[in-house]
PDB file of C-alpha atoms in Angstrom:
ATOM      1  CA  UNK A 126       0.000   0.000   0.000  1.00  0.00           C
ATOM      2  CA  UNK A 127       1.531   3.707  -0.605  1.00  0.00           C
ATOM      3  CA  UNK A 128       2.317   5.735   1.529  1.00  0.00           C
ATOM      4  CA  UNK A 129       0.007   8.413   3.036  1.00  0.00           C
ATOM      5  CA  UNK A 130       0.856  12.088   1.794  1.00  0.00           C
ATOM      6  CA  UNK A 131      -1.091  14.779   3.734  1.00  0.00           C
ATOM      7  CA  UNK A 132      -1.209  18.253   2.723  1.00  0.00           C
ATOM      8  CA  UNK A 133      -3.344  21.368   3.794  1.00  0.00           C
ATOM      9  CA  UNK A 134      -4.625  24.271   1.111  1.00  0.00           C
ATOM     10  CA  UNK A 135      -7.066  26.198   0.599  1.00  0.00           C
ATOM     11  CA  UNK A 136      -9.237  27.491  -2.361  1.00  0.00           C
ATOM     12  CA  UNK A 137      -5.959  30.119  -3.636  1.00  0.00           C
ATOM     13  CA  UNK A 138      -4.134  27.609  -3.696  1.00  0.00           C
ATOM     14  CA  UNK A 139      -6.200  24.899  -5.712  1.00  0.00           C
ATOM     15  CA  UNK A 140      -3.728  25.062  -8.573  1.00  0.00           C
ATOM     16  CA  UNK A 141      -0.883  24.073  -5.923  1.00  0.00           C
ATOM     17  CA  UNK A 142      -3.316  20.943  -4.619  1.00  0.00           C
ATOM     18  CA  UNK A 143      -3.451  20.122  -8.618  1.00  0.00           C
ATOM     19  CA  UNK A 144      -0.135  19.713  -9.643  1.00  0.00           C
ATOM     20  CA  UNK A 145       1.428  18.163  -6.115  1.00  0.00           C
ATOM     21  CA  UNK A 146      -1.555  15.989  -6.578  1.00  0.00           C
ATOM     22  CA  UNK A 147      -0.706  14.802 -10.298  1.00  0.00           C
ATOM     23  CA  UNK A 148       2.861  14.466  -9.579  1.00  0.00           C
ATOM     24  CA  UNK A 149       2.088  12.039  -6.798  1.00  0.00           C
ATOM     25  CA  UNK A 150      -0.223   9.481  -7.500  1.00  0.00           C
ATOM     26  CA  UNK A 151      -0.197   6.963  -7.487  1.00  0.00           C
ATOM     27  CA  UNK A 152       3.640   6.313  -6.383  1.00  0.00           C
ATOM     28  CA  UNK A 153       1.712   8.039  -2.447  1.00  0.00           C
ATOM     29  CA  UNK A 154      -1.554   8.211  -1.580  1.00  0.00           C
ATOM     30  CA  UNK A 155      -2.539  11.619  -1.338  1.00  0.00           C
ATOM     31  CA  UNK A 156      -4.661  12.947   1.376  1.00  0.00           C
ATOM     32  CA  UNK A 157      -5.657  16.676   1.040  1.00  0.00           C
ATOM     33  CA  UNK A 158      -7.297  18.709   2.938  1.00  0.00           C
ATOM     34  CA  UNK A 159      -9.244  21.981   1.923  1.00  0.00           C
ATOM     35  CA  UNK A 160      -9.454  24.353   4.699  1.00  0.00           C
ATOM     36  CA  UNK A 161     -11.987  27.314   4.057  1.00  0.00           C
ATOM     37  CA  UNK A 162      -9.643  29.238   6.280  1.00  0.00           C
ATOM     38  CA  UNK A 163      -6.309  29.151   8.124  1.00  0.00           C
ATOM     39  CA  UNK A 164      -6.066  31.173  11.171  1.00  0.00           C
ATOM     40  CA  UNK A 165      -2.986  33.110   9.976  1.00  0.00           C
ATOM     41  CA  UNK A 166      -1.397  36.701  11.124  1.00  0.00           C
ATOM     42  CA  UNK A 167      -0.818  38.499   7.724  1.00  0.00           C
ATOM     43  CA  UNK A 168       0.537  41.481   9.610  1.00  0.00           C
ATOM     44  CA  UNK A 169       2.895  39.599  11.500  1.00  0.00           C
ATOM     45  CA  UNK A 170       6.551  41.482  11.379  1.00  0.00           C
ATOM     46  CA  UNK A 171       8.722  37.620  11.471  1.00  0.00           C
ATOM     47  CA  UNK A 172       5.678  35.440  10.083  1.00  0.00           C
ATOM     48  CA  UNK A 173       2.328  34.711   9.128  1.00  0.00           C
ATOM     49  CA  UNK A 174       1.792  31.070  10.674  1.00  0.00           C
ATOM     50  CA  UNK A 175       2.857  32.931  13.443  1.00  0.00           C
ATOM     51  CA  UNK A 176       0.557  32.296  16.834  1.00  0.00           C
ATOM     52  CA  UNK A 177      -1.513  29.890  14.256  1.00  0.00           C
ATOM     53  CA  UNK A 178      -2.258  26.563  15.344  1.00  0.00           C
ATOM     54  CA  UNK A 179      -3.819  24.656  11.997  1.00  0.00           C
ATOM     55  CA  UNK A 180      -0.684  22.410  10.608  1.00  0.00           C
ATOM     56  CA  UNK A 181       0.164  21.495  14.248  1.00  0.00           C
ATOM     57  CA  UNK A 182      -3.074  20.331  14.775  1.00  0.00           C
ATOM     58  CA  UNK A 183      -3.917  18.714  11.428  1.00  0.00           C
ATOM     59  CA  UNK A 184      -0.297  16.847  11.964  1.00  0.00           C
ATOM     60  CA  UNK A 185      -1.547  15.715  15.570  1.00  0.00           C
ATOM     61  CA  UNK A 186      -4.910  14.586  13.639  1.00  0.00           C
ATOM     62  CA  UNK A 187      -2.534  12.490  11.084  1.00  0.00           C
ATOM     63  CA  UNK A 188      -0.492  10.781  13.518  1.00  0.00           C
ATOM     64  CA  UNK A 189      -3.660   9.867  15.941  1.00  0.00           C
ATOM     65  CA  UNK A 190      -5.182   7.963  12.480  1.00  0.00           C
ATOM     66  CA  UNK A 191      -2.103   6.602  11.351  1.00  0.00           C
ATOM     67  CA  UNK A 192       0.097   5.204  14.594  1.00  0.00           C
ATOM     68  CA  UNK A 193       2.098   2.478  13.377  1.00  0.00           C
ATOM     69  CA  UNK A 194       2.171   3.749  10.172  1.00  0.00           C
ATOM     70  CA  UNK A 195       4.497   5.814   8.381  1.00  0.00           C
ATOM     71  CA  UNK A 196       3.206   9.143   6.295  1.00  0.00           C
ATOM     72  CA  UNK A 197       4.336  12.219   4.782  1.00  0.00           C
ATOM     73  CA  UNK A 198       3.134  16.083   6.195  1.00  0.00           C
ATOM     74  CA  UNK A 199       3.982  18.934   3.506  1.00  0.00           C
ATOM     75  CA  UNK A 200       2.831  22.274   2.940  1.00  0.00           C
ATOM     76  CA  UNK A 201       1.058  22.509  -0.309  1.00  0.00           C
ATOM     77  CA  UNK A 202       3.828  24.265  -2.044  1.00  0.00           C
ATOM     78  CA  UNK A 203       6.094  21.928  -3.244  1.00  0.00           C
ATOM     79  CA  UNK A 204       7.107  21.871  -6.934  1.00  0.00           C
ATOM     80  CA  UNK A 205       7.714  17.917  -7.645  1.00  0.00           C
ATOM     81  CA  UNK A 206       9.598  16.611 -10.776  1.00  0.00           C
ATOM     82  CA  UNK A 207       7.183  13.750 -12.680  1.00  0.00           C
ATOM     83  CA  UNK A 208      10.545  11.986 -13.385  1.00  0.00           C
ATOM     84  CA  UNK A 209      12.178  12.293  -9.440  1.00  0.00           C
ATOM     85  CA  UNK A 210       8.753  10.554  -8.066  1.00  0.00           C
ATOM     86  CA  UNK A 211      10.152   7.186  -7.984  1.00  0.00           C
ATOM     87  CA  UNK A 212      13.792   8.591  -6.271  1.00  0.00           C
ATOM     88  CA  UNK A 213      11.580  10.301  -3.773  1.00  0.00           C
ATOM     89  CA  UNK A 214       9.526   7.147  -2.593  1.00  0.00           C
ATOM     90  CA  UNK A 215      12.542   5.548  -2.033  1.00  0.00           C
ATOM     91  CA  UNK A 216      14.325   8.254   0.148  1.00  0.00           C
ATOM     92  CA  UNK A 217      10.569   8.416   2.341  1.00  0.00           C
ATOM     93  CA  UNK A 218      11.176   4.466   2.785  1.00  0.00           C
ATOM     94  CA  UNK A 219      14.731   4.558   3.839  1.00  0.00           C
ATOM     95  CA  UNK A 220      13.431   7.027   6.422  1.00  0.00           C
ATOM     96  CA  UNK A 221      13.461   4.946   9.793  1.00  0.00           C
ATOM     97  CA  UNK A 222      12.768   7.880  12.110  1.00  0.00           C
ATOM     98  CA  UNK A 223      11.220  10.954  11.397  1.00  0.00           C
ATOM     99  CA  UNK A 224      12.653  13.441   9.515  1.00  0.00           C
ATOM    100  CA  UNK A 225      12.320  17.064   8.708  1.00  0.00           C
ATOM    101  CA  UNK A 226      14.310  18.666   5.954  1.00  0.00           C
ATOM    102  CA  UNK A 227      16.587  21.348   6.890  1.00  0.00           C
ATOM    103  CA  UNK A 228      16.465  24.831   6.346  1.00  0.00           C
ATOM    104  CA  UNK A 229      18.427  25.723   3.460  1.00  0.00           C
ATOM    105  CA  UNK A 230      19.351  29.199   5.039  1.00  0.00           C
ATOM    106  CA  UNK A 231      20.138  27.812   8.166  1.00  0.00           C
ATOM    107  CA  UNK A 232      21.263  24.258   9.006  1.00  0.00           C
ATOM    108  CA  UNK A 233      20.542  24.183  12.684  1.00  0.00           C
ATOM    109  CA  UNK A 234      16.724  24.282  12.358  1.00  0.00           C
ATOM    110  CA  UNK A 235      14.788  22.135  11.068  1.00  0.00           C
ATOM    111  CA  UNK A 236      11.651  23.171   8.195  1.00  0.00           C
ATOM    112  CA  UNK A 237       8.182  21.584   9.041  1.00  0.00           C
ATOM    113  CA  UNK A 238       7.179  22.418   5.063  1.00  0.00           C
ATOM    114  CA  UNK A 239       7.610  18.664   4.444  1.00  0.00           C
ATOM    115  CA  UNK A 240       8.294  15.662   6.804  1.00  0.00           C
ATOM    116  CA  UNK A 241       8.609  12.230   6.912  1.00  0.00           C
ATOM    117  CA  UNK A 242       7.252  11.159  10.580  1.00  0.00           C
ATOM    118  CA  UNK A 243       7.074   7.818  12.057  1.00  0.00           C
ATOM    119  CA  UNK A 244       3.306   7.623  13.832  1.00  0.00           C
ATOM    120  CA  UNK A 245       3.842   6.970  17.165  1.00  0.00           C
ATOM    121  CA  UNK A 246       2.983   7.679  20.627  1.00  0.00           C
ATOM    122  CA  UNK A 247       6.605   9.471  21.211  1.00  0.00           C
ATOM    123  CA  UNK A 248       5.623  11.684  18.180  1.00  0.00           C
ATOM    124  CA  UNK A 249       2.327  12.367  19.135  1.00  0.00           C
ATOM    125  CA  UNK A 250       3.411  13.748  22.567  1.00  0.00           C
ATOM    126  CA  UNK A 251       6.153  16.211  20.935  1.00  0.00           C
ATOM    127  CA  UNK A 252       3.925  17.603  18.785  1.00  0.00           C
ATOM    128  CA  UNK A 253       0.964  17.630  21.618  1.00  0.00           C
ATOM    129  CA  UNK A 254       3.545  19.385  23.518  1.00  0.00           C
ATOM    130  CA  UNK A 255       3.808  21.753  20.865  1.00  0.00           C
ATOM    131  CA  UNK A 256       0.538  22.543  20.516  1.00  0.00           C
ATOM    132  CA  UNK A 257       0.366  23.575  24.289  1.00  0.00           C
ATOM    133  CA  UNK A 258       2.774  26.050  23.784  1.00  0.00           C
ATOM    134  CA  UNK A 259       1.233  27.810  21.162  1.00  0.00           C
ATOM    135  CA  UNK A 260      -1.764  27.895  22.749  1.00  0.00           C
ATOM    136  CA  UNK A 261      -0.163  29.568  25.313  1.00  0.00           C
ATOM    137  CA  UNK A 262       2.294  31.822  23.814  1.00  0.00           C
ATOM    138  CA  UNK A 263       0.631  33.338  20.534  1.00  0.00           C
ATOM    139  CA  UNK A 264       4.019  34.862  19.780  1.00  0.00           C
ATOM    140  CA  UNK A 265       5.215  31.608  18.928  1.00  0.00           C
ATOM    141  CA  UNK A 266       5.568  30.111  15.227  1.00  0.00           C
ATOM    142  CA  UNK A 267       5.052  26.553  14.747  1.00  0.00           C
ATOM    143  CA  UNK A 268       8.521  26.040  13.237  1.00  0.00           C
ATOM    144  CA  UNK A 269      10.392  28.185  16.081  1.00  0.00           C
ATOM    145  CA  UNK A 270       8.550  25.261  18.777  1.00  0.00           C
ATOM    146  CA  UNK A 271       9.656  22.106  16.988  1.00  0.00           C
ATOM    147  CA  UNK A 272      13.468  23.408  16.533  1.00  0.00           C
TER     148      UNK A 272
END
C-alpha cells in the first residue's frame, strides 16, 4: 500500500493541490485537505503562521489515524519533478525515524514544510507538547517550537 501524503490548502491555492496531486499518485496516496480558512497573522513582522495553530493540529490529527504507520506532512507548495517521483519514494522508505528537511538558510533548524514522521505515541506527545505552547504563547511560530 503507498504511503500516506497529507497536505493542507485552501481554495488560492487549488492550482498548488493540482499539480502536487498529479505528480504524486499513485507512487503516495494523497490525502488533502481543503481548509476554508487558516487562522494566519498576515501582519505579523517575522511570520504569518505565526501564533496559528492549523498544521500542528492537522499533523496531531494524522499521527492519531495513522500510529504504526508511516506518512508524509507537507505544505502545499512543493514543486515535484514527474521523473524524481520514484527517487523520492525511495528516500521516504529509507526514512526509519522521522525526519524534517533542513532549512536551506540555516542548518541548525529544522523546516516543518515537508516531513517524513514515524506515527507513534513518542511523536504524538512532541507535537501535543507543541501545541500547548502555542496555545499559550501566541508569539510563537510553529517552526520556532519544533526546533
Amino acid at each position: 500500500m503507498p504511503i500516506k501524503w497529507y497536505y493542507f490548502y485552501t481554495s488560492e491555492y487549488e492550482e498548488w493541490h493540482r499539480h502536487l496531486q498529479s505528480r504524486l499518485e499513485p507512487t503516495f496516496t494523497t490525502v488533502p485537505i481543503k481548509l476554508d480558512k487558516i487562522d494566519i497573522h498576515e501582519q505579523h513582522p517575522s511570520h504569518h503562521f505565526t501564533g496559528s495553530t492549523t498544521k500542528v493540529k492537522l499533523v496531531i490529527q494524522a499521527i492519531k489515524e495513522n500510529l504504526g504507520e508511516k506518512i508524509v506532512f507537507s505544505d502545499v507548495t512543493w514543486v515535484i519533478n514527474k521523473n524524481g517521483v520514484s527517487e523520492l519514494k525511495e528516500i521516504i522508505n529509507n526514512c526509519n525515524e522521522t525526519t524534517y528537511t533542513q532549512n536551506s538558510w540555516c542548518t541548525n533548524h529544522v523546516n516543518i514544510g515537508l516531513i517524513c514522521i514515524h506515527c507513534t505515541l513518542d511523536e504524538l506527545e512532541l507535537w501535543s507538547n507543541c501545541l500547548g505552547q502555542l496555545e499559550s504563547n501566541p508569539n510563537l511560530h510553529d517552526q520556532s517550537v519544533i526546533d
